[in-house]
Amino acid sequence: MEHTADVGIRAWGESLGEAFRNCALGMMSLMLDLDKVGREKRVWVEAEAEDLEALLVSWLSEILFYVEAEGFAFAWFEDVEIEGGKAAAWGWGEELDPERHGLKLEVKAPTYHGLRLEEREGGWTAQVIFDV
């Protein structure tokens, strides 16, 4: 799913939290090779918003903050807890190493353009487009 200067992902999860986790992993896989990122350290990631779509954007933006500002590469996220307008989970990874982690795209931000988050039979589907 590409447009001019944008790239998108679709993710699925049996639960809403699993869909959020899979969106985060999808975003990270756009940026680097997840197989090359160790699970040496854990970081608590928390986001808040008024509705589920905004919460997904806020969640992904918070993860991007850690990547860009803290130089942290995520390899995995534990179960994402979603309750009362908040999403939170432990994320596992290590210090970002551009050479070893095989940097791909520079993701600037998740957008509301084309954003979808739907509960369907058997789980949740999400679609997110990122500025790159």
PDB file of C-alpha atoms in Angstrom, residues 36-132:
ATOM      1  CA  LYS A  36      18.682  -8.531  13.916  1.00  0.00           C
ATOM      2  CA  VAL A  37      17.362  -6.723  17.012  1.00  0.00           C
ATOM      3  CA  GLY A  38      18.057  -8.326  20.381  1.00  0.00           C
ATOM      4  CA  ARG A  39      15.733  -8.319  23.385  1.00  0.00           C
ATOM      5  CA  GLU A  40      18.276  -6.982  25.854  1.00  0.00           C
ATOM      6  CA  LYS A  41      16.254  -4.287  27.610  1.00  0.00           C
ATOM      7  CA  ARG A  42      12.603  -3.506  28.212  1.00  0.00           C
ATOM      8  CA  VAL A  43      10.928  -0.108  28.029  1.00  0.00           C
ATOM      9  CA  TRP A  44       7.435   0.806  29.286  1.00  0.00           C
ATOM     10  CA  VAL A  45       5.443   2.406  26.480  1.00  0.00           C
ATOM     11  CA  GLU A  46       2.193   4.202  27.305  1.00  0.00           C
ATOM     12  CA  ALA A  47      -0.166   6.354  25.251  1.00  0.00           C
ATOM     13  CA  GLU A  48      -3.499   8.059  25.834  1.00  0.00           C
ATOM     14  CA  ALA A  49      -6.266   9.363  23.552  1.00  0.00           C
ATOM     15  CA  GLU A  50      -9.995  10.044  23.345  1.00  0.00           C
ATOM     16  CA  ASP A  51     -10.935   7.252  20.899  1.00  0.00           C
ATOM     17  CA  LEU A  52      -9.443   4.005  19.610  1.00  0.00           C
ATOM     18  CA  GLU A  53      -8.208   5.376  16.274  1.00  0.00           C
ATOM     19  CA  ALA A  54      -6.474   8.301  17.973  1.00  0.00           C
ATOM     20  CA  LEU A  55      -5.099   5.877  20.570  1.00  0.00           C
ATOM     21  CA  LEU A  56      -3.508   3.755  17.845  1.00  0.00           C
ATOM     22  CA  VAL A  57      -1.860   6.838  16.305  1.00  0.00           C
ATOM     23  CA  SER A  58      -0.712   8.006  19.754  1.00  0.00           C
ATOM     24  CA  TRP A  59       0.656   4.535  20.599  1.00  0.00           C
ATOM     25  CA  LEU A  60       2.667   4.334  17.373  1.00  0.00           C
ATOM     26  CA  SER A  61       3.877   7.926  17.807  1.00  0.00           C
ATOM     27  CA  GLU A  62       5.137   7.126  21.305  1.00  0.00           C
ATOM     28  CA  ILE A  63       7.081   4.149  19.967  1.00  0.00           C
ATOM     29  CA  LEU A  64       8.580   6.365  17.253  1.00  0.00           C
ATOM     30  CA  PHE A  65       9.648   8.818  19.952  1.00  0.00           C
ATOM     31  CA  TYR A  66      11.718   6.093  21.623  1.00  0.00           C
ATOM     32  CA  VAL A  67      13.285   5.138  18.294  1.00  0.00           C
ATOM     33  CA  GLU A  68      14.116   8.701  17.237  1.00  0.00           C
ATOM     34  CA  ALA A  69      14.844  10.497  20.518  1.00  0.00           C
ATOM     35  CA  GLU A  70      16.196   7.649  22.644  1.00  0.00           C
ATOM     36  CA  GLY A  71      17.852   5.576  19.898  1.00  0.00           C
ATOM     37  CA  PHE A  72      15.978   2.426  20.955  1.00  0.00           C
ATOM     38  CA  ALA A  73      15.164  -0.388  18.514  1.00  0.00           C
ATOM     39  CA  PHE A  74      12.147  -2.498  19.478  1.00  0.00           C
ATOM     40  CA  ALA A  75      12.081  -6.212  18.654  1.00  0.00           C
ATOM     41  CA  TRP A  76       8.920  -7.275  20.517  1.00  0.00           C
ATOM     42  CA  PHE A  77       6.025  -5.992  22.607  1.00  0.00           C
ATOM     43  CA  GLU A  78       4.301  -7.870  25.392  1.00  0.00           C
ATOM     44  CA  ASP A  79       0.505  -7.906  25.552  1.00  0.00           C
ATOM     45  CA  VAL A  80      -0.774  -4.377  25.002  1.00  0.00           C
ATOM     46  CA  GLU A  81      -3.255  -3.428  27.718  1.00  0.00           C
ATOM     47  CA  ILE A  82      -6.011  -1.147  26.445  1.00  0.00           C
ATOM     48  CA  GLU A  83      -8.363   0.376  28.971  1.00  0.00           C
ATOM     49  CA  GLY A  84      -9.957   3.750  29.644  1.00  0.00           C
ATOM     50  CA  GLY A  85      -8.402   5.517  26.674  1.00  0.00           C
ATOM     51  CA  LYS A  86      -4.904   4.228  27.439  1.00  0.00           C
ATOM     52  CA  ALA A  87      -2.637   1.698  25.749  1.00  0.00           C
ATOM     53  CA  ALA A  88       0.408   0.365  27.582  1.00  0.00           C
ATOM     54  CA  ALA A  89       2.921  -2.459  27.259  1.00  0.00           C
ATOM     55  CA  TRP A  90       6.504  -3.463  27.818  1.00  0.00           C
ATOM     56  CA  GLY A  91       8.570  -3.248  24.667  1.00  0.00           C
ATOM     57  CA  TRP A  92      11.745  -5.303  24.324  1.00  0.00           C
ATOM     58  CA  GLY A  93      14.763  -4.312  22.282  1.00  0.00           C
ATOM     59  CA  GLU A  94      18.180  -2.726  22.429  1.00  0.00           C
ATOM     60  CA  GLU A  95      20.162   0.369  21.539  1.00  0.00           C
ATOM     61  CA  LEU A  96      19.716   1.220  17.869  1.00  0.00           C
ATOM     62  CA  ASP A  97      22.705   0.192  15.744  1.00  0.00           C
ATOM     63  CA  PRO A  98      22.116   1.398  12.147  1.00  0.00           C
ATOM     64  CA  GLU A  99      24.699  -0.944  10.626  1.00  0.00           C
ATOM     65  CA  ARG A 100      23.698  -4.105  12.467  1.00  0.00           C
ATOM     66  CA  HIS A 101      19.935  -3.531  12.381  1.00  0.00           C
ATOM     67  CA  GLY A 102      19.820  -2.950   8.620  1.00  0.00           C
ATOM     68  CA  LEU A 103      17.956   0.360   8.540  1.00  0.00           C
ATOM     69  CA  LYS A 104      15.322   0.580   5.812  1.00  0.00           C
ATOM     70  CA  LEU A 105      12.770   3.418   5.722  1.00  0.00           C
ATOM     71  CA  GLU A 106      12.732   6.494   7.918  1.00  0.00           C
ATOM     72  CA  VAL A 107       9.184   6.535   9.284  1.00  0.00           C
ATOM     73  CA  LYS A 108       8.311  10.099  10.286  1.00  0.00           C
ATOM     74  CA  ALA A 109       4.799   9.645  11.701  1.00  0.00           C
ATOM     75  CA  PRO A 110       1.598   7.586  11.600  1.00  0.00           C
ATOM     76  CA  THR A 111      -1.227   9.500   9.912  1.00  0.00           C
ATOM     77  CA  TYR A 112      -5.003   9.617  10.082  1.00  0.00           C
ATOM     78  CA  HIS A 113      -5.182   9.316   6.288  1.00  0.00           C
ATOM     79  CA  GLY A 114      -6.637   5.906   5.465  1.00  0.00           C
ATOM     80  CA  LEU A 115      -6.628   4.905   9.143  1.00  0.00           C
ATOM     81  CA  ARG A 116      -8.938   1.998   9.886  1.00  0.00           C
ATOM     82  CA  LEU A 117      -9.530   0.017  13.040  1.00  0.00           C
ATOM     83  CA  GLU A 118     -12.385  -2.471  12.900  1.00  0.00           C
ATOM     84  CA  GLU A 119     -13.640  -5.309  15.022  1.00  0.00           C
ATOM     85  CA  ARG A 120     -14.535  -8.266  12.852  1.00  0.00           C
ATOM     86  CA  GLU A 121     -15.549 -11.821  13.529  1.00  0.00           C
ATOM     87  CA  GLY A 122     -12.594 -13.466  15.222  1.00  0.00           C
ATOM     88  CA  GLY A 123     -10.581 -10.330  15.920  1.00  0.00           C
ATOM     89  CA  TRP A 124      -9.509  -6.826  14.981  1.00  0.00           C
ATOM     90  CA  THR A 125      -8.021  -5.429  11.779  1.00  0.00           C
ATOM     91  CA  ALA A 126      -6.046  -2.218  11.531  1.00  0.00           C
ATOM     92  CA  GLN A 127      -4.686  -0.203   8.643  1.00  0.00           C
ATOM     93  CA  VAL A 128      -2.194   2.613   9.157  1.00  0.00           C
ATOM     94  CA  ILE A 129      -0.407   4.831   6.645  1.00  0.00           C
ATOM     95  CA  PHE A 130       2.884   6.441   7.655  1.00  0.00           C
ATOM     96  CA  ASP A 131       4.698   9.528   6.412  1.00  0.00           C
ATOM     97  CA  VAL A 132       8.157   8.450   5.290  1.00  0.00           C
TER      98      VAL A 132
END
